[in-house]
CSV table of C-alpha atoms in Angstrom, one decimal:
chain,number,residue,atom,x,y,z
A,6,MET,CA,158.9,18.9,122.6
A,7,LEU,CA,158.3,22.0,122.4
A,8,ARG,CA,155.6,24.3,123.4
A,9,THR,CA,154.8,27.3,121.4
A,10,PRO,CA,154.0,30.5,124.0
A,11,PRO,CA,150.6,31.9,125.6
A,12,PHE,CA,151.4,34.9,123.9
A,13,VAL,CA,151.5,33.7,119.9
A,14,LEU,CA,148.2,31.0,120.6
A,15,VAL,CA,146.5,34.5,121.4
A,16,PHE,CA,148.4,36.8,118.5
A,17,VAL,CA,147.4,33.7,115.7
A,18,LEU,CA,144.1,34.3,117.4
A,19,VAL,CA,142.6,37.8,117.1
A,20,LEU,CA,145.2,37.6,113.7
A,21,GLY,CA,142.8,34.7,112.8
A,22,VAL,CA,139.8,36.5,113.9
A,23,ALA,CA,140.3,40.3,112.1
A,24,VAL,CA,141.0,38.8,108.8
A,25,SER,CA,138.0,36.2,109.0
A,26,THR,CA,135.8,40.4,110.3
A,27,ALA,CA,137.9,41.5,107.0
A,28,ARG,CA,136.5,38.7,104.5
A,29,ALA,CA,133.2,39.0,106.2
A,30,GLN,CA,132.8,43.7,105.4
A,31,GLN,CA,134.3,42.4,102.2
A,32,ASP,CA,132.3,39.9,101.5
A,33,ALA,CA,129.2,41.7,103.0
A,34,PRO,CA,126.9,43.6,100.0
A,35,PRO,CA,126.9,48.4,100.1
A,36,PRO,CA,124.5,49.0,102.5
A,37,ALA,CA,121.2,50.6,100.5
A,38,VAL,CA,119.5,53.6,100.1
A,39,THR,CA,117.2,55.5,99.2
A,40,THR,CA,118.3,58.5,96.5
A,41,ALA,CA,116.4,61.9,95.8
A,42,PRO,CA,117.6,64.2,93.1
A,43,VAL,CA,119.0,68.2,93.7
A,44,THR,CA,115.9,69.2,92.2
A,45,ALA,CA,115.1,73.3,90.5
A,46,LYS,CA,111.7,74.3,91.2
A,47,HIS,CA,109.9,77.6,90.9
A,48,LEU,CA,108.4,78.4,94.8
A,49,SER,CA,106.8,81.1,96.5
A,50,PHE,CA,107.3,82.3,99.8
A,51,GLY,CA,106.0,84.4,102.0
A,52,ASP,CA,105.1,85.9,105.9
A,53,VAL,CA,102.8,84.4,108.0
A,54,PHE,CA,100.7,86.5,110.5
A,55,THR,CA,97.1,86.2,112.6
A,56,GLY,CA,94.7,88.8,111.8
A,57,ARG,CA,90.9,89.5,112.0
A,58,ILE,CA,88.3,89.3,110.4
A,59,GLU,CA,86.2,92.5,109.1
A,60,ALA,CA,83.2,93.1,107.6
A,61,GLU,CA,83.2,96.1,104.8
A,62,GLN,CA,80.6,97.4,106.5
A,63,HIS,CA,78.6,97.0,110.1
A,64,VAL,CA,76.2,98.8,111.6
A,65,ASP,CA,73.9,98.7,114.2
A,66,ILE,CA,69.5,98.5,113.0
A,67,ARG,CA,68.4,101.0,115.6
A,68,ALA,CA,64.3,102.4,116.2
A,69,ARG,CA,63.9,105.8,114.8
A,70,VAL,CA,60.9,106.9,116.1
A,71,ALA,CA,58.0,105.3,119.4
A,72,GLY,CA,56.6,102.8,118.8
A,73,PHE,CA,55.2,98.9,119.5
A,74,ILE,CA,57.5,96.4,117.0
A,75,GLN,CA,54.1,95.1,114.2
A,76,SER,CA,56.3,92.1,112.6
A,77,ILE,CA,59.6,90.8,112.3
A,78,GLY,CA,61.1,89.7,108.3
A,79,PHE,CA,64.2,88.3,108.6
A,80,THR,CA,65.5,84.9,110.7
A,81,GLU,CA,68.6,85.8,112.4
A,82,GLY,CA,71.7,84.5,110.5
A,83,GLN,CA,69.6,85.1,107.9
A,84,ASN,CA,70.9,86.9,104.1
A,85,VAL,CA,69.3,89.6,103.6
A,86,ALA,CA,69.4,91.9,100.2
A,87,GLN,CA,69.5,96.5,100.6
A,88,GLY,CA,65.6,97.9,101.1
A,89,ASP,CA,64.1,93.8,103.1
A,90,VAL,CA,62.0,94.4,105.9
A,91,LEU,CA,63.6,94.4,108.8
A,92,PHE,CA,61.2,95.1,111.1
A,93,GLU,CA,58.0,96.6,111.4
A,94,ILE,CA,56.2,99.7,114.2
A,95,GLU,CA,53.0,100.1,114.2
A,96,PRO,CA,51.9,102.3,111.9
A,97,ASP,CA,48.3,103.6,113.1
A,98,ALA,CA,49.4,106.3,115.3
A,99,TYR,CA,52.0,107.9,112.2
A,100,GLN,CA,49.1,107.9,109.9
A,101,ALA,CA,46.5,108.9,112.0
A,102,ALA,CA,49.1,112.4,112.3
A,103,ILE,CA,49.2,112.8,108.1
A,104,GLN,CA,45.2,112.8,107.8
A,105,GLN,CA,45.2,115.2,110.8
A,106,ILE,CA,47.6,117.8,109.6
A,107,GLU,CA,45.9,117.3,105.8
A,108,GLY,CA,43.4,118.1,106.7
A,109,GLN,CA,45.0,121.6,109.1
A,110,ILE,CA,46.3,122.1,105.3
A,111,ASP,CA,42.3,122.3,103.1
A,112,SER,CA,40.7,124.1,106.0
A,113,ALA,CA,43.4,126.9,105.8
A,114,GLU,CA,43.6,126.4,102.5
A,115,ALA,CA,39.8,127.2,101.3
A,116,GLU,CA,40.9,130.8,104.0
A,117,ALA,CA,43.1,131.6,101.5
A,118,LYS,CA,40.7,131.4,99.1
A,119,LEU,CA,38.6,134.0,101.2
A,120,ALA,CA,41.4,136.4,102.5
A,121,ALA,CA,42.7,136.6,98.8
A,122,ILE,CA,38.4,137.8,97.6
A,123,GLU,CA,38.8,139.8,100.4
A,124,LEU,CA,41.7,141.6,100.2
A,125,ASP,CA,41.4,141.9,96.4
A,126,ARG,CA,37.2,143.5,96.8
A,127,GLN,CA,39.2,145.6,99.5
A,128,ARG,CA,41.9,146.6,96.9
A,129,LYS,CA,38.1,147.7,93.9
A,130,LEU,CA,36.8,149.3,96.9
A,131,LEU,CA,40.6,151.4,98.2
A,132,SER,CA,40.5,152.1,94.0
A,133,THR,CA,36.6,154.4,94.3
A,134,ASN,CA,37.5,156.3,97.5
A,135,VAL,CA,35.0,153.8,99.3
A,136,ALA,CA,37.2,151.8,101.6
A,137,ALA,CA,40.1,153.2,103.4
A,138,GLU,CA,43.7,152.1,103.1
A,139,VAL,CA,44.3,150.4,106.7
A,140,THR,CA,42.0,148.2,105.2
A,141,VAL,CA,43.7,146.7,102.5
A,142,GLN,CA,46.5,146.5,105.0
A,143,GLN,CA,44.9,144.6,107.5
A,144,ALA,CA,43.4,141.9,104.6
A,145,GLU,CA,46.4,141.5,103.0
A,146,ALA,CA,48.0,141.0,106.7
A,147,GLN,CA,45.4,138.8,106.7
A,148,ALA,CA,45.8,136.7,103.2
A,149,GLY,CA,50.0,136.1,104.4
A,150,LYS,CA,49.7,135.4,107.9
A,151,ILE,CA,47.4,132.6,106.3
A,152,ALA,CA,49.9,131.6,103.7
A,153,GLY,CA,52.4,130.8,105.9
A,154,GLN,CA,50.4,128.7,108.4
A,155,ILE,CA,49.7,127.0,105.3
A,156,LEU,CA,53.7,126.3,104.6
A,157,GLN,CA,54.2,126.0,108.5
A,158,LEU,CA,51.9,123.2,107.8
A,159,GLU,CA,53.3,121.7,104.8
A,160,GLY,CA,56.1,121.0,106.4
A,161,ALA,CA,55.1,118.9,109.5
A,162,LEU,CA,52.8,117.3,106.8
A,163,LYS,CA,56.0,116.4,105.7
A,164,ASP,CA,57.9,115.4,108.6
A,165,ALA,CA,55.0,112.4,109.6
A,166,LYS,CA,55.6,111.5,106.4
A,167,LEU,CA,59.2,110.8,107.5
A,168,ASP,CA,58.3,109.6,111.0
A,169,LEU,CA,55.9,107.2,108.9
A,170,SER,CA,58.7,105.7,106.3
A,171,TYR,CA,60.9,105.3,109.3
A,172,THR,CA,58.1,102.2,111.3
A,173,LYS,CA,59.5,100.5,108.8
A,174,ILE,CA,63.4,99.7,109.5
A,175,THR,CA,64.5,98.2,105.8
A,176,ALA,CA,68.3,96.7,105.0
A,177,PRO,CA,70.4,99.6,103.7
A,178,PHE,CA,72.8,97.2,101.9
A,179,ASP,CA,72.7,93.4,101.2
A,180,GLY,CA,74.7,91.3,104.3
A,181,ARG,CA,74.2,89.0,106.9
A,182,VAL,CA,71.1,90.3,110.1
A,183,GLY,CA,73.2,88.8,113.7
A,184,LEU,CA,70.7,87.9,117.2
A,185,THR,CA,68.3,90.0,118.1
A,186,GLU,CA,66.6,89.9,121.7
A,187,ILE,CA,63.9,91.3,120.0
A,188,ASP,CA,59.9,90.3,119.9
A,189,ILE,CA,56.5,91.1,118.0
A,190,GLY,CA,54.8,93.6,121.1
A,191,ALA,CA,58.1,95.0,122.1
A,192,PHE,CA,58.3,98.9,122.2
A,193,VAL,CA,61.1,101.1,120.9
A,194,GLY,CA,61.8,104.2,120.4
A,195,ALA,CA,65.1,105.8,119.7
A,196,SER,CA,67.0,106.3,122.4
A,197,SER,CA,66.4,101.8,122.6
A,198,ALA,CA,69.4,99.3,122.8
A,199,PRO,CA,70.1,98.3,118.9
A,200,LEU,CA,67.6,96.4,117.4
A,201,VAL,CA,70.4,93.8,115.2
A,202,SER,CA,73.0,94.2,113.8
A,203,LEU,CA,74.0,93.9,109.6
A,204,SER,CA,76.7,92.9,108.3
A,205,SER,CA,77.8,92.4,104.6
A,206,ILE,CA,79.6,89.8,103.5
A,207,ASP,CA,81.2,90.1,99.9
A,208,PRO,CA,84.2,91.1,99.7
A,209,ILE,CA,85.3,91.3,103.2
A,210,TYR,CA,88.4,92.0,105.4
A,211,VAL,CA,91.2,90.6,107.3
A,212,THR,CA,93.5,92.8,109.3
A,213,PHE,CA,96.5,91.9,110.3
A,214,PRO,CA,99.8,93.6,111.8
A,215,VAL,CA,103.6,93.8,110.2
A,216,PRO,CA,106.4,94.3,111.8
A,217,GLU,CA,108.0,97.2,110.2
A,218,ALA,CA,111.2,95.5,109.2
A,219,VAL,CA,109.1,92.9,107.5
A,220,LEU,CA,106.7,95.2,105.3
A,221,LEU,CA,109.6,97.7,104.3
A,222,ASP,CA,111.6,94.2,103.4
A,223,VAL,CA,108.1,93.5,101.5
A,224,ARG,CA,107.6,96.6,99.6
A,225,LYS,CA,111.6,96.2,98.7
A,226,ARG,CA,110.5,92.7,96.9
A,227,HIS,CA,107.7,94.4,95.1
A,228,LEU,CA,108.3,97.7,93.6
A,229,ASP,CA,108.6,97.0,89.9
A,230,ASP,CA,110.1,99.1,87.0
A,231,THR,CA,107.6,102.4,87.7
A,232,GLY,CA,109.2,102.3,91.5
A,233,ALA,CA,105.2,101.3,92.4
A,234,THR,CA,105.0,98.7,95.0
A,235,LEU,CA,102.2,95.8,93.8
A,236,PRO,CA,100.2,94.0,96.1
A,237,PRO,CA,101.3,90.9,97.2
A,238,ASN,CA,98.7,87.8,97.0
A,239,ALA,CA,97.1,86.9,100.1
A,240,THR,CA,95.6,83.5,102.3
A,241,ILE,CA,94.6,83.0,104.7
A,242,THR,CA,93.7,79.4,107.1
A,243,LEU,CA,91.2,78.9,109.6
A,244,ALA,CA,90.8,78.4,112.5
A,245,ASN,CA,90.5,74.4,112.0
A,246,GLY,CA,94.4,74.3,110.7
A,247,ASP,CA,92.3,74.6,106.6
A,248,PRO,CA,93.5,76.4,104.0
A,249,TYR,CA,90.6,79.2,102.5
A,250,GLU,CA,90.4,79.0,98.8
A,251,GLU,CA,89.3,81.9,97.5
A,252,PRO,CA,93.4,84.2,97.1
A,253,GLY,CA,92.9,88.1,98.7
A,254,LYS,CA,94.6,91.0,97.6
A,255,VAL,CA,96.3,93.5,99.9
A,256,GLU,CA,94.2,96.8,100.0
A,257,VAL,CA,95.9,99.8,102.5
A,258,VAL,CA,98.7,99.5,104.6
A,259,ASP,CA,98.2,102.2,107.7
A,260,THR,CA,100.1,105.2,107.7
A,261,ILE,CA,100.2,104.5,111.4
A,262,VAL,CA,102.7,103.3,113.5
A,263,GLN,CA,101.3,101.7,116.2
A,264,PRO,CA,103.0,102.6,119.4
A,265,GLY,CA,104.6,100.0,121.6
A,266,THR,CA,104.8,98.0,119.2
A,267,ASP,CA,106.2,99.0,116.3
A,268,THR,CA,104.1,97.2,113.8
A,269,ILE,CA,101.6,98.5,110.9
A,270,LEU,CA,98.0,97.7,110.5
A,271,ILE,CA,97.3,96.6,106.7
A,272,ARG,CA,94.1,95.3,105.1
A,273,ALA,CA,93.6,92.6,102.4
A,274,SER,CA,90.3,91.8,100.6
A,275,PHE,CA,88.7,88.8,100.2
A,276,PRO,CA,86.2,87.0,97.9
A,277,ASN,CA,83.7,85.0,100.2
A,278,PRO,CA,80.2,84.4,98.1
A,279,ASP,CA,79.8,81.8,100.1
A,280,GLY,CA,79.8,83.6,104.0
A,281,VAL,CA,82.5,81.6,105.3
A,282,LEU,CA,84.1,83.8,106.4
A,283,ARG,CA,82.2,86.3,109.6
A,284,ASP,CA,83.4,89.5,111.1
A,285,GLY,CA,85.0,89.0,114.2
A,286,GLN,CA,86.9,85.8,113.1
A,287,LEU,CA,89.8,84.8,113.7
A,288,VAL,CA,92.5,83.7,110.9
A,289,THR,CA,95.8,82.6,109.6
A,290,ILE,CA,96.7,84.9,106.9
A,291,GLU,CA,100.1,84.6,104.8
A,292,ILE,CA,101.4,87.1,102.1
A,293,VAL,CA,102.3,85.0,99.8
A,294,GLU,CA,105.4,86.6,97.1
A,295,ASP,CA,105.4,84.3,93.9
A,296,ASN,CA,109.9,84.5,93.9
A,297,PRO,CA,110.2,84.6,89.8
A,298,GLU,CA,114.2,82.2,89.8
A,299,THR,CA,113.7,78.8,90.4
A,300,SER,CA,115.3,77.1,93.8
A,301,LEU,CA,117.7,74.1,94.1
A,302,THR,CA,115.5,71.9,95.9
A,303,PHE,CA,115.4,69.0,97.9
A,304,PRO,CA,113.5,66.7,101.1
A,305,VAL,CA,113.9,68.3,104.2
A,306,GLN,CA,114.9,64.3,105.8
A,307,ALA,CA,117.9,64.3,104.0
A,308,LEU,CA,119.6,67.0,106.1
A,309,GLN,CA,122.2,66.6,108.5
A,310,ARG,CA,123.7,69.0,110.9
A,311,GLU,CA,127.2,69.3,113.1
A,312,GLN,CA,129.3,71.6,115.0
A,313,ALA,CA,130.1,73.2,112.0
A,314,GLY,CA,127.2,73.9,109.7
A,315,TYR,CA,125.3,71.6,108.0
A,316,PHE,CA,125.8,68.3,105.4
A,317,VAL,CA,124.6,66.0,102.7
A,318,TYR,CA,124.9,62.7,101.9
A,319,THR,CA,125.2,62.8,98.3
A,320,VAL,CA,126.1,59.6,95.9
A,321,ASP,CA,128.7,60.0,92.8
A,322,PRO,CA,128.1,58.4,89.3
A,323,ASP,CA,130.4,55.0,90.9
A,324,ASP,CA,127.8,54.9,94.1
A,325,THR,CA,130.1,56.0,96.1
A,326,ALA,CA,129.2,57.8,99.2
A,327,GLN,CA,130.9,61.5,99.6
A,328,LYS,CA,130.2,63.5,103.0
A,329,THR,CA,128.8,67.0,100.8
A,330,GLU,CA,128.5,70.3,103.1
A,331,ILE,CA,125.9,73.0,102.1
A,332,LYS,CA,124.3,76.2,103.1
A,333,VAL,CA,121.4,76.6,103.4
A,334,ASP,CA,119.1,79.1,103.1
A,335,ARG,CA,115.6,78.3,104.1
A,336,VAL,CA,113.0,74.7,104.5
A,337,ASP,CA,109.8,75.4,102.9
A,338,GLY,CA,107.1,72.7,103.7
A,339,THR,CA,109.0,69.1,103.1
A,340,ASP,CA,112.4,71.2,100.8
A,341,VAL,CA,114.9,72.9,102.0
A,342,VAL,CA,115.9,75.7,99.6
A,343,VAL,CA,119.6,75.5,98.1
A,344,ALA,CA,122.0,78.9,98.7
A,345,SER,CA,125.4,77.1,97.7
A,346,GLY,CA,127.0,73.6,97.7
A,347,LEU,CA,125.1,72.0,95.5
A,348,LYS,CA,124.2,71.7,92.1
A,349,GLU,CA,120.8,70.6,90.1
A,350,GLY,CA,121.1,66.4,89.4
A,351,ASP,CA,122.9,65.8,92.3
A,352,GLN,CA,121.7,62.5,93.6
A,353,ILE,CA,121.4,62.7,97.5
A,354,ILE,CA,120.6,59.8,100.0
A,355,VAL,CA,116.9,60.7,101.4
A,356,ASP,CA,117.4,56.4,103.4
A,357,GLY,CA,119.8,55.0,104.9
A,358,ILE,CA,121.8,58.0,105.7
A,359,GLN,CA,122.6,56.0,109.2
A,360,LYS,CA,124.7,53.3,107.7
A,361,VAL,CA,126.8,55.3,104.7
A,362,ARG,CA,130.0,56.3,105.3
A,363,PRO,CA,131.6,58.4,103.4
A,364,GLY,CA,134.3,57.2,100.7
A,365,GLU,CA,132.4,53.7,100.8
A,366,ARG,CA,130.0,52.0,98.2
A,367,VAL,CA,126.6,52.2,98.2
A,368,GLN,CA,123.3,50.5,96.7
A,369,VAL,CA,120.7,52.7,95.3
A,370,THR,CA,117.8,52.3,94.9
A,371,PRO,CA,116.3,55.8,93.6
A,372,SER,CA,113.3,57.3,95.3
A,373,GLU,CA,109.4,56.3,93.9
A,374,ASP,CA,109.3,60.1,92.7
A,375,GLN,CA,112.4,60.0,90.6
A,376,ALA,CA,111.7,56.2,89.7
A,377,THR,CA,108.3,56.8,89.1
A,378,SER,CA,109.9,60.0,86.4
A,379,GLN,CA,112.5,57.5,85.2
């Protein structure tokens, strides 16, 4: 009886397993993948910087005359209008000074009338050779002296009225007042610390440093037909990550490069009607630049990378997967901007990439956005 050698049995067994595996692979359905098309989009891009909010106007309110605070006309943090009375200093002493000077002026004017009468009398006597010329000269000097006193008193009266006006400390412009340590009854004067700060609200500035090289590139991209630089738009992100709704405009570029950092300070202006932005606040600002040309994009999850560079898996019309090498311009949020290697309408595998082999058929399911579009 003939016996089959063991190695033959092993070969037959391995061959059988291989045939079974091949049949199983042939019978298995193609791997399921999700695709998205390469689309042409109008994108904007920009550079992000850290900036500081600055009020267009900011002043420390100080007393210009000495006295006790009689009233305070605001609540801390309140919006005030130009001309609103913020503090009032007791005016009694300044009103009394005005009355005293006015009385002195009345007395001097009465003396001036008497001096004028006396001068006229002496001139008549001189004309009849009754009075001496020196007497007339004395009368003229007396009248001039009194007139000079009146001028001095009128100047003093203006100063006194000016001091009285300073007892009412008003807002020089519309804005918001800060905190104050002054209470009613406190004594203040010209040498006292600031009573309160006042900052304008709308519009408001953001000042931020920009590297010189970046600024040169921005200028180059925004030259119009006349050679003038168009001011790019700007947006703000607040400290909590929320975007500020009002867009701004770059208005001022400093003429000096900051030593040591090679940066140039730029100021952008933003509407601030609700007072959300506050003086001194730290924000993230982005110079937004509109790209007049459309860009080819696809979802960022489809992007793959190897040592040779970037690639994606595309799907041919017969549902065959292909490895396609590409060059990337940049990543813009959730989109990859393509520099070369793809064309509009190419189907890119965005889900199920790990199951794909180049040259194999796949079972395609369009992405939700593509399915909705179709």
